[in-house]
XYZ file of C-alpha atoms in Angstrom:
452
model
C 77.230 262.756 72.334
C 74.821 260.417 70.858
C 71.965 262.094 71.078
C 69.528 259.826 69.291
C 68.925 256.397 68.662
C 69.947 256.808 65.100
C 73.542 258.473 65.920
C 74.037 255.383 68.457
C 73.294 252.229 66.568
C 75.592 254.178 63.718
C 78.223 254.207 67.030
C 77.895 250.517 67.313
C 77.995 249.043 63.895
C 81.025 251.448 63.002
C 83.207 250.183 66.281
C 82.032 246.644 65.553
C 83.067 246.626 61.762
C 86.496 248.236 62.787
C 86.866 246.050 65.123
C 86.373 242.958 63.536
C 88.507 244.422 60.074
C 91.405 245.014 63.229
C 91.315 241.617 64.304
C 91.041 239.994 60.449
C 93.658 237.956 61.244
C 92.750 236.173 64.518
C 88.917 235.610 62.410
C 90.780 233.885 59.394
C 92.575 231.862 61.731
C 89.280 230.689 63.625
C 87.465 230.273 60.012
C 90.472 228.099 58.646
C 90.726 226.224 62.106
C 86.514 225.510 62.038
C 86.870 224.363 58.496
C 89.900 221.940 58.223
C 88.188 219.119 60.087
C 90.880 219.756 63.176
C 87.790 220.629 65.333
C 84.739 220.340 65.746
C 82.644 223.779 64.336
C 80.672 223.834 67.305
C 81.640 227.900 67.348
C 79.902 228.338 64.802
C 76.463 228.208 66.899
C 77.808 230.301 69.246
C 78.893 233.317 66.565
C 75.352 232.663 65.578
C 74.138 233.396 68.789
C 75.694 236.512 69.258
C 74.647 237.469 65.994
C 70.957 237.068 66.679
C 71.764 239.445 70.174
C 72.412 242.170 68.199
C 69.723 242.043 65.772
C 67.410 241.318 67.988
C 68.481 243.754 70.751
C 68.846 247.186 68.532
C 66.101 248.885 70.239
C 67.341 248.451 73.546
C 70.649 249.819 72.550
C 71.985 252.543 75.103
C 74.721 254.939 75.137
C 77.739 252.617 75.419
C 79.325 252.749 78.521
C 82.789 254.119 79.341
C 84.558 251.730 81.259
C 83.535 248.947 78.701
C 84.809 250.930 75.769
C 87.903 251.120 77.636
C 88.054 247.562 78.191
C 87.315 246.487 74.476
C 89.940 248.857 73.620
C 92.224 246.885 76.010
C 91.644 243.771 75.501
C 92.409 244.292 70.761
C 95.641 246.188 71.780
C 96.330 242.548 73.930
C 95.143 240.277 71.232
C 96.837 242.302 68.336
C 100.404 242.076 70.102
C 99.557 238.090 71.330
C 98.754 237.606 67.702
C 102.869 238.372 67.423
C 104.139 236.270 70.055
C 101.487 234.256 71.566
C 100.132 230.702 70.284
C 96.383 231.800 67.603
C 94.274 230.833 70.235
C 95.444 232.692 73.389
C 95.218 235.718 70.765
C 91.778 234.755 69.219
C 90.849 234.524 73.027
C 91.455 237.843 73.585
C 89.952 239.117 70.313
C 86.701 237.505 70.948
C 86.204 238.757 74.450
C 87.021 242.242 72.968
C 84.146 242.026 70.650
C 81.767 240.777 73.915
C 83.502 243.939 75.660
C 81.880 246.160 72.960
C 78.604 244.289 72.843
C 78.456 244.895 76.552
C 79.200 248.737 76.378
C 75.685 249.135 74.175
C 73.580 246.520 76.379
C 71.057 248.383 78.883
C 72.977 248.653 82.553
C 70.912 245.590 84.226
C 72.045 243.537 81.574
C 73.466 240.081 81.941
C 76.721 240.268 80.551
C 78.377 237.303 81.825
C 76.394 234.847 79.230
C 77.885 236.856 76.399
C 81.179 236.369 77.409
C 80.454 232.893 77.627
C 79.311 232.580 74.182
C 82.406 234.450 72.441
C 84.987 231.673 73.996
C 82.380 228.895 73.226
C 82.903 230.687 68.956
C 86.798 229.531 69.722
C 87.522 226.705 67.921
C 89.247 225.148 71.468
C 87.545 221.510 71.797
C 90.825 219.791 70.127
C 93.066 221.553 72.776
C 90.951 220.707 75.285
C 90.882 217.267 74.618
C 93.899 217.381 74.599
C 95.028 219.136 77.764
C 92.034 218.129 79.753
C 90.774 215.156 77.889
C 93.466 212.529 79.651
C 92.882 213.753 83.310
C 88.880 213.447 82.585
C 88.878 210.457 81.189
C 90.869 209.243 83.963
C 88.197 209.976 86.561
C 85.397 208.997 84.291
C 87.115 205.501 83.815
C 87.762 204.942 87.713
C 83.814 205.965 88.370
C 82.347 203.648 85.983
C 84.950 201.200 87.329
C 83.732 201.715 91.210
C 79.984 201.421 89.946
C 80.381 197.886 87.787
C 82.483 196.887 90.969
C 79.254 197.307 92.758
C 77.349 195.378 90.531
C 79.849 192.174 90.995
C 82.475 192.552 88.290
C 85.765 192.358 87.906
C 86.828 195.590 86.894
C 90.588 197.196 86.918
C 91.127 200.425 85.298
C 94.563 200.822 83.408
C 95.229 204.117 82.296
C 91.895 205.585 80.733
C 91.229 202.366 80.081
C 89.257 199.464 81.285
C 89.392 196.158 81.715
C 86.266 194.412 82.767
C 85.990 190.487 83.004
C 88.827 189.891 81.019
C 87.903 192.276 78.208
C 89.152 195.409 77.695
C 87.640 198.306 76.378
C 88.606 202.136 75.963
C 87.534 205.225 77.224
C 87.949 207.268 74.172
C 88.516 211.281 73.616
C 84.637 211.855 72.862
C 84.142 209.375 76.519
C 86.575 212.763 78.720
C 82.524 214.688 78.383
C 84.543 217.368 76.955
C 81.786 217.909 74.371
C 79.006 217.652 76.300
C 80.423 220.210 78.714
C 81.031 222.431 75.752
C 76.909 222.012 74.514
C 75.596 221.697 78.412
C 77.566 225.814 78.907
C 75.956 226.894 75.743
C 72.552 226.068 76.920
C 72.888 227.941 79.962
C 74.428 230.783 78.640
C 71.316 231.268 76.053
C 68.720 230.222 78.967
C 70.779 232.910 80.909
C 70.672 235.579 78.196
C 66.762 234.379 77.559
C 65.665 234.990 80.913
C 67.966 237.763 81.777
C 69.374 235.745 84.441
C 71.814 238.152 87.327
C 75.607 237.581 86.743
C 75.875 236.708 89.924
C 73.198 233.977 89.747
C 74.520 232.630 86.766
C 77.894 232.479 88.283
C 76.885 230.620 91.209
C 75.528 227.895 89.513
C 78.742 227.399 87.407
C 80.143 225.029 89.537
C 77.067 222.908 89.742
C 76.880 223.071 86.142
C 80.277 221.302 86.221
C 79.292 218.343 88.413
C 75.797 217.651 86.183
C 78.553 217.360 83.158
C 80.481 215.090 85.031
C 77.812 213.025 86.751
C 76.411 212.548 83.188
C 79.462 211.872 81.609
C 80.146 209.329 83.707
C 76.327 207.255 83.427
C 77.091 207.670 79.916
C 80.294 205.853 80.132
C 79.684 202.996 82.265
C 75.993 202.362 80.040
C 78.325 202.321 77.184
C 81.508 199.892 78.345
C 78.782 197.255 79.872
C 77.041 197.528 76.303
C 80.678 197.102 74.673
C 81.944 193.985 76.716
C 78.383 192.138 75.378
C 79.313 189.838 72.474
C 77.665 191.686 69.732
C 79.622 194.410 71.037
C 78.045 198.194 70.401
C 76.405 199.813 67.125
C 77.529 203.115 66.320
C 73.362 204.517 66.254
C 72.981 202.936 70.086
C 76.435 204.708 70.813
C 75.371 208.089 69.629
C 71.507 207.372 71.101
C 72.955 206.850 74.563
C 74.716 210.148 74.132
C 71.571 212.078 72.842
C 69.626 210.643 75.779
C 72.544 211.860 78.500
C 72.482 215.009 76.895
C 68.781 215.619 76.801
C 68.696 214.657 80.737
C 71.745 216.764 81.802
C 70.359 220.003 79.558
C 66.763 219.712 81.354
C 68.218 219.502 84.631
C 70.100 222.970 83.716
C 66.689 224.073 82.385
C 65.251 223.488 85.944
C 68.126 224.809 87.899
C 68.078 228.036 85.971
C 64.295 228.057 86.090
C 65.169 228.635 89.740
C 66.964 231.544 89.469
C 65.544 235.112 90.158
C 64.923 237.403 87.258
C 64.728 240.906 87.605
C 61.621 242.995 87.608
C 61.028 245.053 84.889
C 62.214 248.280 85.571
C 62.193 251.852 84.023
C 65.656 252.584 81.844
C 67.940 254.025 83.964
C 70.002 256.740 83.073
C 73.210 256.409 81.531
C 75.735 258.671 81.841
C 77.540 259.635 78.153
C 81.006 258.789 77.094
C 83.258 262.186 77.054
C 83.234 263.509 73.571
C 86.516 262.819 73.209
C 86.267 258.868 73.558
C 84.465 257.752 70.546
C 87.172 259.123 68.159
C 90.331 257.455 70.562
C 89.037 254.385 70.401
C 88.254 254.691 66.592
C 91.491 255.625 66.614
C 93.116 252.748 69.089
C 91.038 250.089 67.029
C 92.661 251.447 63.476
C 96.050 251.175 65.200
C 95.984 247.930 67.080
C 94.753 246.326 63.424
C 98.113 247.396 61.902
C 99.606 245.091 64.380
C 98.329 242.027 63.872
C 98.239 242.796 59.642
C 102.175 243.237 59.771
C 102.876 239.980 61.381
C 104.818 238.671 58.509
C 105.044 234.170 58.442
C 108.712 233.108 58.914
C 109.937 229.769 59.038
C 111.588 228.482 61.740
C 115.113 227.308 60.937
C 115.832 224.308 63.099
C 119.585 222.819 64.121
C 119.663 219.514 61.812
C 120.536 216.436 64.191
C 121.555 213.469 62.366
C 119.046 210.480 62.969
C 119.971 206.512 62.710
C 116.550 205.383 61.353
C 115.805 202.108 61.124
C 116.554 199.786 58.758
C 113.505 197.241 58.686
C 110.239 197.229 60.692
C 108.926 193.778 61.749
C 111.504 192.111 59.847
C 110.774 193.985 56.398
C 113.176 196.151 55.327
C 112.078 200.084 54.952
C 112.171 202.366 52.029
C 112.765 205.727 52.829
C 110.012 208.256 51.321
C 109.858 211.654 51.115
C 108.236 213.442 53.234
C 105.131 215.891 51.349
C 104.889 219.757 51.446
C 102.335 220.199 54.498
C 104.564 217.190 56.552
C 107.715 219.516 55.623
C 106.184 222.995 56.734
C 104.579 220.421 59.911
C 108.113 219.213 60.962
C 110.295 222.757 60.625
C 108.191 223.527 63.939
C 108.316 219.827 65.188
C 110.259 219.278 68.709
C 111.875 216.652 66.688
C 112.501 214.973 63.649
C 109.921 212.997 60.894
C 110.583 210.131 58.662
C 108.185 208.691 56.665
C 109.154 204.977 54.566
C 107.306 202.175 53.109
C 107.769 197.975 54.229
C 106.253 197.478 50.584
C 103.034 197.066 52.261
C 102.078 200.153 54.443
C 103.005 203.477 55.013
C 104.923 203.825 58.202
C 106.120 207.141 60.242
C 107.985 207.377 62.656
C 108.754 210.870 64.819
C 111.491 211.181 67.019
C 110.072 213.648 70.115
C 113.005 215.105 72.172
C 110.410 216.827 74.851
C 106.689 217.202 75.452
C 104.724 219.006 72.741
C 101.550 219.417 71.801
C 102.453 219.347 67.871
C 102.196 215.583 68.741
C 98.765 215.022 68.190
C 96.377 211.707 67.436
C 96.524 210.225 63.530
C 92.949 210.591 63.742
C 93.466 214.224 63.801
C 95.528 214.477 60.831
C 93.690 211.894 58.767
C 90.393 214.131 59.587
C 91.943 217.270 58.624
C 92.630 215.411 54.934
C 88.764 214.906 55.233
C 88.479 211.475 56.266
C 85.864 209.962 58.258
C 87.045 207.996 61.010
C 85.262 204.891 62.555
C 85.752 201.720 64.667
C 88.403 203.175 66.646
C 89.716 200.473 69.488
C 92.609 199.306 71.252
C 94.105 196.216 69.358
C 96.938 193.846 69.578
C 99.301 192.733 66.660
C 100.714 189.370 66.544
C 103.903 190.105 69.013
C 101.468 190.873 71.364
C 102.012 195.164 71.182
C 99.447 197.560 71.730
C 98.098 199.869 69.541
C 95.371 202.441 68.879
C 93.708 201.552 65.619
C 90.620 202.973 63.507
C 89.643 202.696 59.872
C 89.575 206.201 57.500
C 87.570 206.128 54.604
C 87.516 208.837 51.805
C 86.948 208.822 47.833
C 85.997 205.107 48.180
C 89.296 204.273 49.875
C 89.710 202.319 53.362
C 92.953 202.889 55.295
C 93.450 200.696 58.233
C 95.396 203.222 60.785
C 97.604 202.237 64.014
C 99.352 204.329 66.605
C 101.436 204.127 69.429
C 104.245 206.167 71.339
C 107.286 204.519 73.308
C 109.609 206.200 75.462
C 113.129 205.238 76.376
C 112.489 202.906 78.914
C 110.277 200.567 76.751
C 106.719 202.280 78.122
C 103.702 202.461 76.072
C 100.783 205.080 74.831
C 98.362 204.862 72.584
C 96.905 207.770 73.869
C 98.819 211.241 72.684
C 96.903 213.267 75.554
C 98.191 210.509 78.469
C 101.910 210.461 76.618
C 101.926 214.598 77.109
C 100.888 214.240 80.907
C 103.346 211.783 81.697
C 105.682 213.064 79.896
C 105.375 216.438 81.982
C 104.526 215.772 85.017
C 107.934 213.568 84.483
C 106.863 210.037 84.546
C 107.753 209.007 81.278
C 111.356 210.027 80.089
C 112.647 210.956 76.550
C 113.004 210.894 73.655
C 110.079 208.759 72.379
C 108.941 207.168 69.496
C 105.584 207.977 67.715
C 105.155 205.585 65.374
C 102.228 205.426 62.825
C 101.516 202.689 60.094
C 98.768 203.021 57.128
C 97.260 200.285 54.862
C 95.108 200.500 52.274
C 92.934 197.556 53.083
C 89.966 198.353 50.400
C 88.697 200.589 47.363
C 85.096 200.824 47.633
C 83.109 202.028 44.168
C 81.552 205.040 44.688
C 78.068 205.541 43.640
């Protein structure tokens, strides 16, 4: 069937460009999600990445093989009907490792393809749900590490929660402290050393796990350098915080260099013959991929219409009474899919919302999130106390000149408190915190700042 070089790369762009017109959808998402400030548009790299592979690789292009057509096939009928009924990302997961699938089918048989695969989930925009699903039981081991090694060095260290306390002082072990991002830039530098040295799946695989463990061992130096630098009175600059970081990153991505330096590469070998794909395959999955696009294009948005439940707000916050507000066009399309109800009210002084949570979701996410996605930047984030002696999660966001001081915490029915949204959805599950809860939120405007 293809019976030159011309007729093949002609093959591969075609399938790719359906492909990727199929599976419009699941890219908008992943462009909108990259771009709103939710996450972090690390994916972005990746997608570049892959790019380069196939303009760089054209030449070695072979006559794509079967059982990966059949796959790639496979996997956009599963990410078209997900995109109906399954949360963006599960769907986008599947659409990306579709388009890998199809890379793969072109690559020369000897071919690594377990790096490529590796760089399409890395394009997901997934670091905010892993934070959040991950981020709480990682910071949780980080923090009791760092706590074993200062106990070591003679102090008096007690962790509480993914926090520390150290001599009296307490510091936290923050989202960016779980490693979740350095895990996320440590994979994508093996996966291109992998794909540079045309490192054996197998190989590569095996060294997964110990990929893992340099993450964490790093992770965790990083942390306890940065708490004993915090607890000092001058406390920690933000250029030391993010030097520290470079420097643990640096360390942990040569020792990958070296371990993958290790690995055996293959000699170089004459091209093997490929058996063709039946003439009757190209023009099914042509087909298949046309098809499976019509899916995911006739999802049609609905709005979710929820059972209105009457809620006794209060009346005053810290002895000021509250003005009810109303709530603004993204908070209204936010709470018709909220596991519970939003309020939002002014003490004449700040902004304060309150959500009532009736079970575990994941729609409850930090302020800084939101306030990031309005294109804030967000600094000096630390645990803080108010004068009644509560606990809350505070950080400034500045934008246009303006300075909004921002504090968070979450109560549950028996009086318990989180300033951490990723600990509350833990507890909450694994049934040590009990419902409903409180999320409560309060913003002041503490400066304007002329802008230049």
């Amino acid at each position: 069937m293809f019976n030159n070089r011309l007729s093949m790369t002609a093959c591969l762009w075609l399938c790719l460009i359906s492909q990727l017109l199929a599976l419009w959808p699941q890219g908008q998402w992943i462009a909108a999600r990259m771009q709103d400030g939710s996450d972090q548009p690390l994916g972005v790299i990746a997608v570049l990445s892959l790019a380069a592979l196939l303009i760089t690789q054209q030449s070695a292009w072979q006559a794509p093989k079967t059982r990966f057509l059949l796959m790639a096939v496979v996997l956009q009928l599963a990410a078209c009907g997900a995109w109906l009924m399954l949360p963006p990302l599960l769907s986008s997961l599947l659409a990306v490792l579709a388009i890998s699938m199809l890379i793969a089918a072109f690559l020369p048989q000897n071919s690594p393809y377990l790096p490529i695969f590796g760089l399409a989930v890395l394009s997901l925009p997934l670091l905010s749900s892993l934070q959040f699903y991950a981020g709480f039981p990682l910071r949780v081991i980080t923090a009791q590490c760092s706590a074993w090694i200062l106990q070591l060095w003679g102090n008096q260290v007690e962790r509480i929660g993914t926090n520390l306390q150290i001599n009296g002082q307490l510091v936290m072990v923050d989202a960016p402290c779980s490693g979740v991002q350095l895990a996320w830039m440590v994979y994508f530098f093996a996966c291109v050393i992998a794909l540079y040295r045309q490192i054996a799946d197998k190989h590569f695989l095996r060294c997964w796990p110990l990929l893992g463990v340099l993450v964490l061992l790093g992770n965790i130096i990083r942390n306890t350098c940065l708490v004993v630098l915090e607890t000092r009175p001058q406390g920690l600059s933000d250029s030391l915080h993010q030097s520290i970081g470079l420097v643990i990153l640096v360390m942990v991505c040569s020792v990958v260099a070296w371990l993958l330096s290790k690995q055996p590469t293959p000699e170089k070998q004459e091209k093997s013959m490929v058996l063709a794909s039946p003439a009757w395959l190209f023009p099914l999955v042509m087909l298949c991929m046309m098809l499976s696009g019509a899916v995911s294009w006739s999802k049609q948005s609905a709005t979710t219409q929820t059972n209105p439940k009457y809620i006794e707000w209060p009346q005053q916050w810290d002895g000021k009474p509250l003005q009810p507000l109303a709530l603004s066009v993204v908070e209204n399309r936010f709470a018709a899919n909220f596991a519970g109800h939003i309020g939002r009210f002014s003490d004449g002084q700040r902004q304060i919302v309150l959500r009532y949570v009736e079970q575990p979701t994941r729609m409850l996410h930090p302020a800084s999130d939101c306030y990031k996605g309005l294109g804030y930047h967000i600094q000096h984030e630390q645990l803080e106390y108010d004068d009644q002696q509560r606990v809350w999660r505070c950080f400034y966001a500045t934008k246009q000149g303006q300075i909004v001081r921002v504090c968070e915490r979450i109560v549950d029915k028996q009086g318990k408190v989180f300033t951490d949204t990723s600990s509350w959805y833990w507890q909450a599950e694994l049934g040590q915190s009990q419902g409903v809860w409180w999320a409560i939120t309060t913003a002041e405007v503490v400066a304007m700042v002329a802008e230049r």
